[in-house]
Amino acid sequence: MDLTSLEQRATAELAACADEAALRAWNTTYFGKQGEVVQAVAKLKEVPPAEKPAYSKEVNRIKVALAAAYEAALAQVKEKTLEQSLTQHALDVTLPGRRAPRGRLHVATKVMREIRAIFADMGFQVYRSREVEDDRTNFELLNMPPHHPARDMWDTFHTTTPGVILRTHTSPGQIHVMRQFAPNPVRAVLPGMCYRHEAVSTRSEIQFEQVEGLAIGPNVTMADLKGTITAFARRLFGEDRQVRIRSSYFPFTEPSIEVDIDWPKDDPNADRLTKGTGWLEIMGAGMVHPTVLRNGGYDPEKVSGFAFGMGPQRIAMLLHAIDDIRLFWQNDLRFLQQF
Ligand code: DAH
């Protein structure tokens, strides 16, 4: 075997390789299983004993030299490819970046979170209740049998399935909470969307949020309700807020109340917000009616409870002087970016 011509041929062919694929093919030709270098090494056993040391030394030298040359050529080709791709797809890192538009929370979400946080501090858990309700839970179990005149307070969206409606208030959630926790005491707030079949105007929308509150246990009293509401109002509206309670009527509470807070007289919006009275209505509330307690699985002889319901959109309108409730769900960035 002519080792010299093998080395020369291999070296010349290696130099002619233009890219990585050609280099790898070259490697197979010389260093593959049947590769010429590999075969030259195998030939050693056929060489006459006297020539063996010289042959062995030479074939080894060639093998090592070619392998090193191959590795060097491969590294060079890879570097060249990288360089080419860098110049072809040049990236000017000195250009100013494009700022990603930063989102923000919806004003309704912010107010809702504030309300939830205040009640969380008072030990109320958040309970999510369904928006698609049945007539029974939305009305009947809240002490409003079919044809009860109080139902007129809630214009209702009905589905095509008889008895299945969109909830008109978060109060049916009270039934779900009670049935899950009875006979144990429970404190929960129930935030969520409600729907009413109303003529849309600056003051009423067909969808809006409510936050329901419910506390049930032995000896829960009206004083607890007043204390809770006062603490809430002062956290949300200011430490020196006064709370006024008026008697009212809801079928699911007895007695029922409506809660007003005073509004600072020096606020330029005071007249608009309080219609000149100095008082602003923020929620309906009361002591849970014994029939409702029973429907929820409690024994009204053993426990009592209070409940309240408020509209955070109304509260947001007050806090931020928003004069049209329709703005909340119109998704107009000019409105949303103000908060
Ligand atoms: N569900 C009533 C409404 O939508 C608000 C309400 C009043 C909720 C009194 C209550 C309550 O829990 O005790 O108008």
mmCIF file of C-alpha atoms and ligand atoms in Angstrom:
data_model
loop_
_atom_site.group_PDB
_atom_site.id
_atom_site.type_symbol
_atom_site.label_atom_id
_atom_site.label_comp_id
_atom_site.label_asym_id
_atom_site.label_seq_id
_atom_site.Cartn_x
_atom_site.Cartn_y
_atom_site.Cartn_z
ATOM 1 C CA MET A 1 0.000 0.000 0.000
ATOM 2 C CA ASP A 2 1.368 3.360 -1.005
ATOM 3 C CA LEU A 3 0.990 5.426 2.118
ATOM 4 C CA THR A 4 2.491 8.541 0.574
ATOM 5 C CA SER A 5 0.039 8.729 -2.288
ATOM 6 C CA LEU A 6 -2.841 8.004 0.133
ATOM 7 C CA GLU A 7 -1.826 10.929 2.259
ATOM 8 C CA GLN A 8 -1.418 13.262 -0.681
ATOM 9 C CA ARG A 9 -4.760 12.322 -2.216
ATOM 10 C CA ALA A 10 -6.608 12.629 1.061
ATOM 11 C CA THR A 11 -5.011 15.994 1.806
ATOM 12 C CA ALA A 12 -5.827 17.369 -1.637
ATOM 13 C CA GLU A 13 -9.439 16.183 -1.479
ATOM 14 C CA LEU A 14 -9.869 17.639 1.976
ATOM 15 C CA ALA A 15 -8.662 21.006 0.765
ATOM 16 C CA ALA A 16 -11.210 20.880 -2.067
ATOM 17 C CA CYS A 17 -14.177 20.370 0.257
ATOM 18 C CA ALA A 18 -16.410 23.465 -0.011
ATOM 19 C CA ASP A 19 -18.926 22.849 2.732
ATOM 20 C CA GLU A 20 -19.813 20.735 5.714
ATOM 21 C CA ALA A 21 -21.572 18.059 3.656
ATOM 22 C CA ALA A 22 -18.475 17.553 1.477
ATOM 23 C CA LEU A 23 -16.309 17.336 4.584
ATOM 24 C CA ARG A 24 -18.518 14.663 6.114
ATOM 25 C CA ALA A 25 -18.437 12.656 2.878
ATOM 26 C CA TRP A 26 -14.647 12.909 2.870
ATOM 27 C CA ASN A 27 -14.586 11.618 6.431
ATOM 28 C CA THR A 28 -16.627 8.595 5.433
ATOM 29 C CA THR A 29 -14.312 7.872 2.521
ATOM 30 C CA TYR A 30 -11.222 7.803 4.710
ATOM 31 C CA PHE A 31 -12.369 7.132 8.240
ATOM 32 C CA GLY A 32 -15.640 5.241 7.744
ATOM 33 C CA LYS A 33 -15.926 1.522 8.533
ATOM 34 C CA GLN A 34 -14.483 0.649 5.120
ATOM 35 C CA GLY A 35 -12.493 3.896 4.996
ATOM 36 C CA GLU A 36 -9.140 3.943 3.240
ATOM 37 C CA VAL A 37 -7.196 5.023 6.302
ATOM 38 C CA VAL A 38 -8.925 2.386 8.392
ATOM 39 C CA GLN A 39 -8.012 -0.208 5.782
ATOM 40 C CA ALA A 40 -4.410 0.986 5.614
ATOM 41 C CA VAL A 41 -4.165 0.450 9.369
ATOM 42 C CA ALA A 42 -5.671 -3.043 9.009
ATOM 43 C CA LYS A 43 -3.085 -3.870 6.366
ATOM 44 C CA LEU A 44 -0.415 -3.852 9.061
ATOM 45 C CA LYS A 45 -0.871 -7.551 9.715
ATOM 46 C CA GLU A 46 -0.017 -8.387 6.068
ATOM 47 C CA VAL A 47 3.232 -6.417 6.099
ATOM 48 C CA PRO A 48 6.427 -8.560 6.325
ATOM 49 C CA PRO A 49 7.828 -8.575 9.886
ATOM 50 C CA ALA A 50 10.908 -6.582 8.982
ATOM 51 C CA GLU A 51 8.887 -3.646 7.612
ATOM 52 C CA LYS A 52 6.283 -3.694 10.332
ATOM 53 C CA PRO A 53 7.766 -1.058 12.683
ATOM 54 C CA ALA A 54 8.317 1.471 9.910
ATOM 55 C CA TYR A 55 4.874 0.885 8.339
ATOM 56 C CA SER A 56 3.128 1.091 11.661
ATOM 57 C CA LYS A 57 4.820 4.335 12.565
ATOM 58 C CA GLU A 58 4.012 5.912 9.198
ATOM 59 C CA VAL A 59 0.379 4.806 8.982
ATOM 60 C CA ASN A 60 -0.222 6.126 12.490
ATOM 61 C CA ARG A 61 1.342 9.465 11.675
ATOM 62 C CA ILE A 62 -0.885 9.799 8.599
ATOM 63 C CA LYS A 63 -3.972 8.787 10.530
ATOM 64 C CA VAL A 64 -3.409 11.345 13.275
ATOM 65 C CA ALA A 65 -2.469 14.102 10.822
ATOM 66 C CA LEU A 66 -5.524 13.544 8.599
ATOM 67 C CA ALA A 67 -7.899 13.366 11.560
ATOM 68 C CA ALA A 68 -6.529 16.642 12.921
ATOM 69 C CA ALA A 69 -6.764 18.289 9.504
ATOM 70 C CA TYR A 70 -10.375 17.140 9.197
ATOM 71 C CA GLU A 71 -11.364 18.542 12.598
ATOM 72 C CA ALA A 72 -9.693 21.856 11.771
ATOM 73 C CA ALA A 73 -11.418 22.096 8.374
ATOM 74 C CA LEU A 74 -14.788 21.274 9.928
ATOM 75 C CA ALA A 75 -14.401 23.960 12.594
ATOM 76 C CA GLN A 76 -13.439 26.487 9.950
ATOM 77 C CA VAL A 77 -16.447 25.735 7.765
ATOM 78 C CA LYS A 78 -18.793 26.059 10.750
ATOM 79 C CA GLU A 79 -17.349 29.389 11.671
ATOM 80 C CA LYS A 80 -17.685 30.622 8.106
ATOM 81 C CA THR A 81 -21.367 29.586 8.003
ATOM 82 C CA LEU A 82 -22.052 31.428 11.242
ATOM 83 C CA GLU A 83 -20.284 34.522 10.007
ATOM 84 C CA GLN A 84 -22.276 34.472 6.785
ATOM 85 C CA SER A 85 -25.583 34.195 8.570
ATOM 86 C CA LEU A 86 -24.617 37.027 10.889
ATOM 87 C CA THR A 87 -23.777 39.398 8.049
ATOM 88 C CA GLN A 88 -26.747 38.360 5.908
ATOM 89 C CA HIS A 89 -29.315 38.773 8.683
ATOM 90 C CA ALA A 90 -27.607 41.755 10.216
ATOM 91 C CA LEU A 91 -29.224 42.956 13.444
ATOM 92 C CA ASP A 92 -28.792 46.550 14.466
ATOM 93 C CA VAL A 93 -28.813 46.324 18.221
ATOM 94 C CA THR A 94 -28.496 50.093 18.568
ATOM 95 C CA LEU A 95 -32.061 50.697 17.276
ATOM 96 C CA PRO A 96 -34.471 51.699 20.038
ATOM 97 C CA GLY A 97 -36.788 48.826 21.004
ATOM 98 C CA ARG A 98 -40.514 48.754 20.386
ATOM 99 C CA ARG A 99 -42.339 49.263 23.652
ATOM 100 C CA ALA A 100 -44.938 46.585 24.358
ATOM 101 C CA PRO A 101 -48.251 48.188 25.250
ATOM 102 C CA ARG A 102 -48.849 47.640 28.938
ATOM 103 C CA GLY A 103 -52.299 46.485 29.990
ATOM 104 C CA ARG A 104 -54.050 47.436 33.177
ATOM 105 C CA LEU A 105 -56.896 46.249 35.305
ATOM 106 C CA HIS A 106 -60.410 47.336 34.422
ATOM 107 C CA VAL A 107 -61.790 49.916 36.823
ATOM 108 C CA ALA A 108 -64.565 47.463 37.765
ATOM 109 C CA THR A 109 -61.959 44.816 38.592
ATOM 110 C CA LYS A 110 -60.030 47.260 40.750
ATOM 111 C CA VAL A 111 -63.053 48.303 42.775
ATOM 112 C CA MET A 112 -64.138 44.679 43.096
ATOM 113 C CA ARG A 113 -60.711 43.738 44.428
ATOM 114 C CA GLU A 114 -60.797 46.550 46.966
ATOM 115 C CA ILE A 115 -64.182 45.406 48.218
ATOM 116 C CA ARG A 116 -63.097 41.780 48.399
ATOM 117 C CA ALA A 117 -59.906 42.686 50.252
ATOM 118 C CA ILE A 118 -61.821 44.629 52.886
ATOM 119 C CA PHE A 119 -64.179 41.743 53.557
ATOM 120 C CA ALA A 120 -61.317 39.244 53.453
ATOM 121 C CA ASP A 121 -59.723 41.180 56.309
ATOM 122 C CA MET A 122 -62.943 40.665 58.255
ATOM 123 C CA GLY A 123 -62.850 36.915 57.678
ATOM 124 C CA PHE A 124 -65.272 36.619 54.756
ATOM 125 C CA GLN A 125 -64.364 33.975 52.203
ATOM 126 C CA VAL A 126 -65.074 34.598 48.521
ATOM 127 C CA TYR A 127 -67.686 32.271 47.072
ATOM 128 C CA ARG A 128 -68.318 32.052 43.340
ATOM 129 C CA SER A 129 -71.855 31.280 42.387
ATOM 130 C CA ARG A 130 -73.409 30.537 38.985
ATOM 131 C CA GLU A 131 -74.730 33.230 36.655
ATOM 132 C CA VAL A 132 -77.252 30.905 35.016
ATOM 133 C CA GLU A 133 -79.761 30.100 37.732
ATOM 134 C CA ASP A 134 -83.084 28.432 38.123
ATOM 135 C CA ASP A 135 -86.168 30.398 38.963
ATOM 136 C CA ARG A 136 -86.498 28.449 42.198
ATOM 137 C CA THR A 137 -83.153 29.597 43.609
ATOM 138 C CA ASN A 138 -83.307 33.126 42.227
ATOM 139 C CA PHE A 139 -86.797 33.731 43.637
ATOM 140 C CA GLU A 140 -88.709 30.931 45.359
ATOM 141 C CA LEU A 141 -86.108 29.824 47.883
ATOM 142 C CA LEU A 142 -85.531 33.508 48.645
ATOM 143 C CA ASN A 143 -89.120 33.682 49.825
ATOM 144 C CA MET A 144 -90.691 34.840 46.579
ATOM 145 C CA PRO A 145 -93.223 32.265 45.356
ATOM 146 C CA PRO A 146 -94.423 32.504 41.734
ATOM 147 C CA HIS A 147 -96.600 35.599 41.228
ATOM 148 C CA HIS A 148 -95.187 37.256 44.338
ATOM 149 C CA PRO A 149 -95.417 40.993 43.584
ATOM 150 C CA ALA A 150 -91.856 41.571 44.819
ATOM 151 C CA ARG A 151 -90.625 39.770 41.703
ATOM 152 C CA ASP A 152 -91.485 42.930 39.815
ATOM 153 C CA MET A 153 -88.346 44.495 41.288
ATOM 154 C CA TRP A 154 -86.307 42.251 38.989
ATOM 155 C CA ASP A 155 -87.005 42.178 35.247
ATOM 156 C CA THR A 156 -85.744 38.802 34.267
ATOM 157 C CA PHE A 157 -84.013 37.255 31.236
ATOM 158 C CA HIS A 158 -85.471 33.802 30.634
ATOM 159 C CA THR A 159 -83.780 31.093 28.595
ATOM 160 C CA THR A 160 -85.630 28.771 26.228
ATOM 161 C CA THR A 161 -85.477 26.111 28.944
ATOM 162 C CA PRO A 162 -88.419 26.670 31.264
ATOM 163 C CA GLY A 163 -87.336 27.704 34.751
ATOM 164 C CA VAL A 164 -83.746 28.476 33.719
ATOM 165 C CA ILE A 165 -82.915 32.175 33.896
ATOM 166 C CA LEU A 166 -79.981 34.560 34.166
ATOM 167 C CA ARG A 167 -79.648 35.568 37.800
ATOM 168 C CA THR A 168 -81.094 38.985 38.483
ATOM 169 C CA HIS A 169 -79.041 39.441 41.644
ATOM 170 C CA THR A 170 -76.318 37.593 43.559
ATOM 171 C CA SER A 171 -78.747 36.691 46.356
ATOM 172 C CA PRO A 172 -79.471 33.142 45.042
ATOM 173 C CA GLY A 173 -75.821 32.463 45.830
ATOM 174 C CA GLN A 174 -76.864 32.672 49.491
ATOM 175 C CA ILE A 175 -78.814 29.442 49.027
ATOM 176 C CA HIS A 176 -75.809 27.680 47.492
ATOM 177 C CA VAL A 177 -73.485 28.860 50.273
ATOM 178 C CA MET A 178 -75.916 27.824 53.002
ATOM 179 C CA ARG A 179 -76.534 24.403 51.529
ATOM 180 C CA GLN A 180 -72.807 23.797 51.322
ATOM 181 C CA PHE A 181 -71.976 24.908 54.863
ATOM 182 C CA ALA A 182 -75.100 24.206 56.962
ATOM 183 C CA PRO A 183 -75.246 23.610 59.875
ATOM 184 C CA ASN A 184 -71.863 25.294 60.414
ATOM 185 C CA PRO A 185 -71.349 29.042 60.748
ATOM 186 C CA VAL A 186 -70.227 30.793 57.588
ATOM 187 C CA ARG A 187 -69.055 34.203 56.426
ATOM 188 C CA ALA A 188 -68.861 34.769 52.687
ATOM 189 C CA VAL A 189 -68.964 37.434 50.010
ATOM 190 C CA LEU A 190 -70.272 36.547 46.572
ATOM 191 C CA PRO A 191 -69.092 38.815 43.787
ATOM 192 C CA GLY A 192 -70.364 38.417 40.250
ATOM 193 C CA MET A 193 -72.319 39.494 37.198
ATOM 194 C CA CYS A 194 -76.086 39.883 37.236
ATOM 195 C CA TYR A 195 -78.531 40.440 34.388
ATOM 196 C CA ARG A 196 -81.753 42.370 34.113
ATOM 197 C CA HIS A 197 -84.050 42.915 31.199
ATOM 198 C CA GLU A 198 -84.040 46.683 31.431
ATOM 199 C CA ALA A 199 -84.065 49.593 29.039
ATOM 200 C CA VAL A 200 -80.407 50.618 28.827
ATOM 201 C CA SER A 201 -79.739 54.168 29.953
ATOM 202 C CA THR A 202 -77.040 56.177 31.687
ATOM 203 C CA ARG A 203 -78.261 54.692 34.960
ATOM 204 C CA SER A 204 -79.187 51.109 34.093
ATOM 205 C CA GLU A 205 -77.519 48.373 32.120
ATOM 206 C CA ILE A 206 -78.658 44.836 31.293
ATOM 207 C CA GLN A 207 -75.530 43.510 33.004
ATOM 208 C CA PHE A 208 -73.751 44.728 36.112
ATOM 209 C CA GLU A 209 -71.888 43.308 39.059
ATOM 210 C CA GLN A 210 -73.062 42.822 42.604
ATOM 211 C CA VAL A 211 -71.347 41.773 45.778
ATOM 212 C CA GLU A 212 -73.514 39.761 48.109
ATOM 213 C CA GLY A 213 -72.517 39.210 51.726
ATOM 214 C CA LEU A 214 -73.714 36.550 54.109
ATOM 215 C CA ALA A 215 -72.870 35.728 57.729
ATOM 216 C CA ILE A 216 -74.606 32.967 59.643
ATOM 217 C CA GLY A 217 -74.000 31.590 63.120
ATOM 218 C CA PRO A 218 -75.314 31.464 66.664
ATOM 219 C CA ASN A 219 -76.329 34.912 67.935
ATOM 220 C CA VAL A 220 -75.500 36.912 64.808
ATOM 221 C CA THR A 221 -77.365 40.184 65.327
ATOM 222 C CA MET A 222 -78.260 43.441 63.674
ATOM 223 C CA ALA A 223 -75.430 45.002 65.680
ATOM 224 C CA ASP A 224 -72.991 42.719 63.829
ATOM 225 C CA LEU A 225 -74.494 43.833 60.539
ATOM 226 C CA LYS A 226 -74.170 47.497 61.469
ATOM 227 C CA GLY A 227 -70.604 47.071 62.683
ATOM 228 C CA THR A 228 -69.568 45.170 59.569
ATOM 229 C CA ILE A 229 -71.111 47.686 57.195
ATOM 230 C CA THR A 230 -69.679 50.655 59.092
ATOM 231 C CA ALA A 231 -66.194 49.148 59.078
ATOM 232 C CA PHE A 232 -66.537 48.438 55.380
ATOM 233 C CA ALA A 233 -67.771 51.935 54.500
ATOM 234 C CA ARG A 234 -64.978 53.581 56.465
ATOM 235 C CA ARG A 235 -62.298 51.451 54.799
ATOM 236 C CA LEU A 236 -63.638 52.179 51.321
ATOM 237 C CA PHE A 237 -64.801 55.774 51.588
ATOM 238 C CA GLY A 238 -62.817 57.276 54.467
ATOM 239 C CA GLU A 239 -62.306 56.945 58.222
ATOM 240 C CA ASP A 240 -64.795 59.619 59.273
ATOM 241 C CA ARG A 241 -67.743 58.321 57.224
ATOM 242 C CA GLN A 242 -71.076 58.212 59.033
ATOM 243 C CA VAL A 243 -73.470 55.379 58.277
ATOM 244 C CA ARG A 244 -77.237 55.825 58.248
ATOM 245 C CA ILE A 245 -79.691 52.971 58.297
ATOM 246 C CA ARG A 246 -83.234 53.223 56.943
ATOM 247 C CA SER A 247 -85.863 50.550 57.139
ATOM 248 C CA SER A 248 -86.792 48.963 53.829
ATOM 249 C CA TYR A 249 -88.299 45.823 52.373
ATOM 250 C CA PHE A 250 -86.801 42.739 50.761
ATOM 251 C CA PRO A 251 -88.602 39.384 50.766
ATOM 252 C CA PHE A 252 -85.482 37.518 51.911
ATOM 253 C CA THR A 253 -84.640 39.631 54.958
ATOM 254 C CA GLU A 254 -86.578 40.571 58.082
ATOM 255 C CA PRO A 255 -86.063 43.268 59.116
ATOM 256 C CA SER A 256 -84.727 44.800 55.905
ATOM 257 C CA ILE A 257 -82.672 47.949 55.715
ATOM 258 C CA GLU A 258 -81.013 50.258 53.272
ATOM 259 C CA VAL A 259 -77.662 51.755 54.097
ATOM 260 C CA ASP A 260 -76.551 55.300 53.333
ATOM 261 C CA ILE A 261 -73.242 57.004 53.998
ATOM 262 C CA ASP A 262 -72.768 60.706 54.511
ATOM 263 C CA TRP A 263 -70.864 62.613 51.882
ATOM 264 C CA PRO A 264 -68.474 65.457 52.729
ATOM 265 C CA LYS A 265 -70.328 68.738 52.165
ATOM 266 C CA ASP A 266 -67.202 70.443 50.866
ATOM 267 C CA ASP A 267 -66.908 67.931 48.004
ATOM 268 C CA PRO A 268 -68.011 69.781 44.844
ATOM 269 C CA ASN A 269 -69.826 66.591 43.751
ATOM 270 C CA ALA A 270 -71.781 66.281 46.992
ATOM 271 C CA ASP A 271 -75.022 67.699 45.631
ATOM 272 C CA ARG A 272 -75.000 65.553 42.523
ATOM 273 C CA LEU A 273 -74.166 62.370 44.445
ATOM 274 C CA THR A 274 -76.638 62.833 47.284
ATOM 275 C CA LYS A 275 -79.369 64.655 45.397
ATOM 276 C CA GLY A 276 -78.993 67.423 47.917
ATOM 277 C CA THR A 277 -79.651 65.237 50.977
ATOM 278 C CA GLY A 278 -76.041 64.775 52.097
ATOM 279 C CA TRP A 279 -76.616 60.978 52.160
ATOM 280 C CA LEU A 280 -75.732 58.396 49.585
ATOM 281 C CA GLU A 281 -77.312 54.935 49.314
ATOM 282 C CA ILE A 282 -74.734 52.136 49.043
ATOM 283 C CA MET A 283 -76.534 48.860 49.728
ATOM 284 C CA GLY A 284 -79.567 46.834 50.743
ATOM 285 C CA ALA A 285 -79.249 44.505 53.713
ATOM 286 C CA GLY A 286 -81.057 42.834 56.570
ATOM 287 C CA MET A 287 -81.362 39.840 58.863
ATOM 288 C CA VAL A 288 -81.805 36.648 56.851
ATOM 289 C CA HIS A 289 -85.480 35.649 56.820
ATOM 290 C CA PRO A 290 -86.189 32.450 58.807
ATOM 291 C CA THR A 291 -87.772 30.863 55.734
ATOM 292 C CA VAL A 292 -84.591 31.505 53.760
ATOM 293 C CA LEU A 293 -82.459 30.066 56.566
ATOM 294 C CA ARG A 294 -84.636 26.968 56.542
ATOM 295 C CA ASN A 295 -84.391 26.703 52.734
ATOM 296 C CA GLY A 296 -80.623 26.815 53.116
ATOM 297 C CA GLY A 297 -80.641 23.946 55.612
ATOM 298 C CA TYR A 298 -80.284 25.900 58.868
ATOM 299 C CA ASP A 299 -82.506 25.820 61.934
ATOM 300 C CA PRO A 300 -83.672 29.414 62.584
ATOM 301 C CA GLU A 301 -84.145 28.472 66.242
ATOM 302 C CA LYS A 302 -80.413 27.818 66.551
ATOM 303 C CA VAL A 303 -78.730 30.308 64.238
ATOM 304 C CA SER A 304 -79.343 33.712 62.767
ATOM 305 C CA GLY A 305 -77.628 35.654 60.025
ATOM 306 C CA PHE A 306 -77.309 38.882 58.124
ATOM 307 C CA ALA A 307 -77.018 39.536 54.409
ATOM 308 C CA PHE A 308 -76.295 42.501 52.221
ATOM 309 C CA GLY A 309 -76.023 43.295 48.556
ATOM 310 C CA MET A 310 -74.353 46.150 46.749
ATOM 311 C CA GLY A 311 -73.468 47.216 43.221
ATOM 312 C CA PRO A 312 -69.760 47.897 42.713
ATOM 313 C CA GLN A 313 -70.398 49.715 39.416
ATOM 314 C CA ARG A 314 -72.524 52.179 41.340
ATOM 315 C CA ILE A 315 -69.781 52.487 43.906
ATOM 316 C CA ALA A 316 -67.134 52.980 41.201
ATOM 317 C CA MET A 317 -69.290 55.673 39.645
ATOM 318 C CA LEU A 318 -69.373 57.434 42.973
ATOM 319 C CA LEU A 319 -65.678 57.048 43.668
ATOM 320 C CA HIS A 320 -64.591 58.226 40.231
ATOM 321 C CA ALA A 321 -67.400 60.590 39.200
ATOM 322 C CA ILE A 322 -68.398 58.372 36.251
ATOM 323 C CA ASP A 323 -71.702 59.647 34.908
ATOM 324 C CA ASP A 324 -72.738 56.831 32.528
ATOM 325 C CA ILE A 325 -72.970 53.191 33.567
ATOM 326 C CA ARG A 326 -72.808 52.060 29.924
ATOM 327 C CA LEU A 327 -69.128 53.033 29.804
ATOM 328 C CA PHE A 328 -68.148 50.019 31.897
ATOM 329 C CA TRP A 329 -68.692 47.368 29.237
ATOM 330 C CA GLN A 330 -68.224 49.371 26.037
ATOM 331 C CA ASN A 331 -64.486 48.660 25.959
ATOM 332 C CA ASP A 332 -63.642 52.191 24.906
ATOM 333 C CA LEU A 333 -59.952 52.712 25.619
ATOM 334 C CA ARG A 334 -60.463 56.447 26.127
ATOM 335 C CA PHE A 335 -62.559 55.558 29.158
ATOM 336 C CA LEU A 336 -60.564 52.576 30.393
ATOM 337 C CA GLN A 337 -57.190 54.360 30.266
ATOM 338 C CA GLN A 338 -58.319 56.946 32.764
ATOM 339 C CA PHE A 339 -58.085 54.470 35.616
HETATM 340 N N1 DAH B 1 -80.600 41.311 45.996
HETATM 341 C C1 DAH B 1 -80.988 42.691 46.205
HETATM 342 C C2 DAH B 1 -81.073 43.400 44.874
HETATM 343 O O1 DAH B 1 -80.572 42.934 43.911
HETATM 344 C C3 DAH B 1 -79.996 43.410 47.098
HETATM 345 C C4 DAH B 1 -80.033 42.895 48.506
HETATM 346 C C5 DAH B 1 -80.833 43.475 49.436
HETATM 347 C C6 DAH B 1 -79.242 41.819 48.850
HETATM 348 C C7 DAH B 1 -80.887 42.999 50.738
HETATM 349 C C8 DAH B 1 -79.276 41.338 50.148
HETATM 350 C C9 DAH B 1 -80.104 41.932 51.087
HETATM 351 O O2 DAH B 1 -78.526 40.301 50.552
HETATM 352 O O3 DAH B 1 -80.128 41.462 52.366
HETATM 353 O O4 DAH B 1 -81.673 44.445 44.794
#
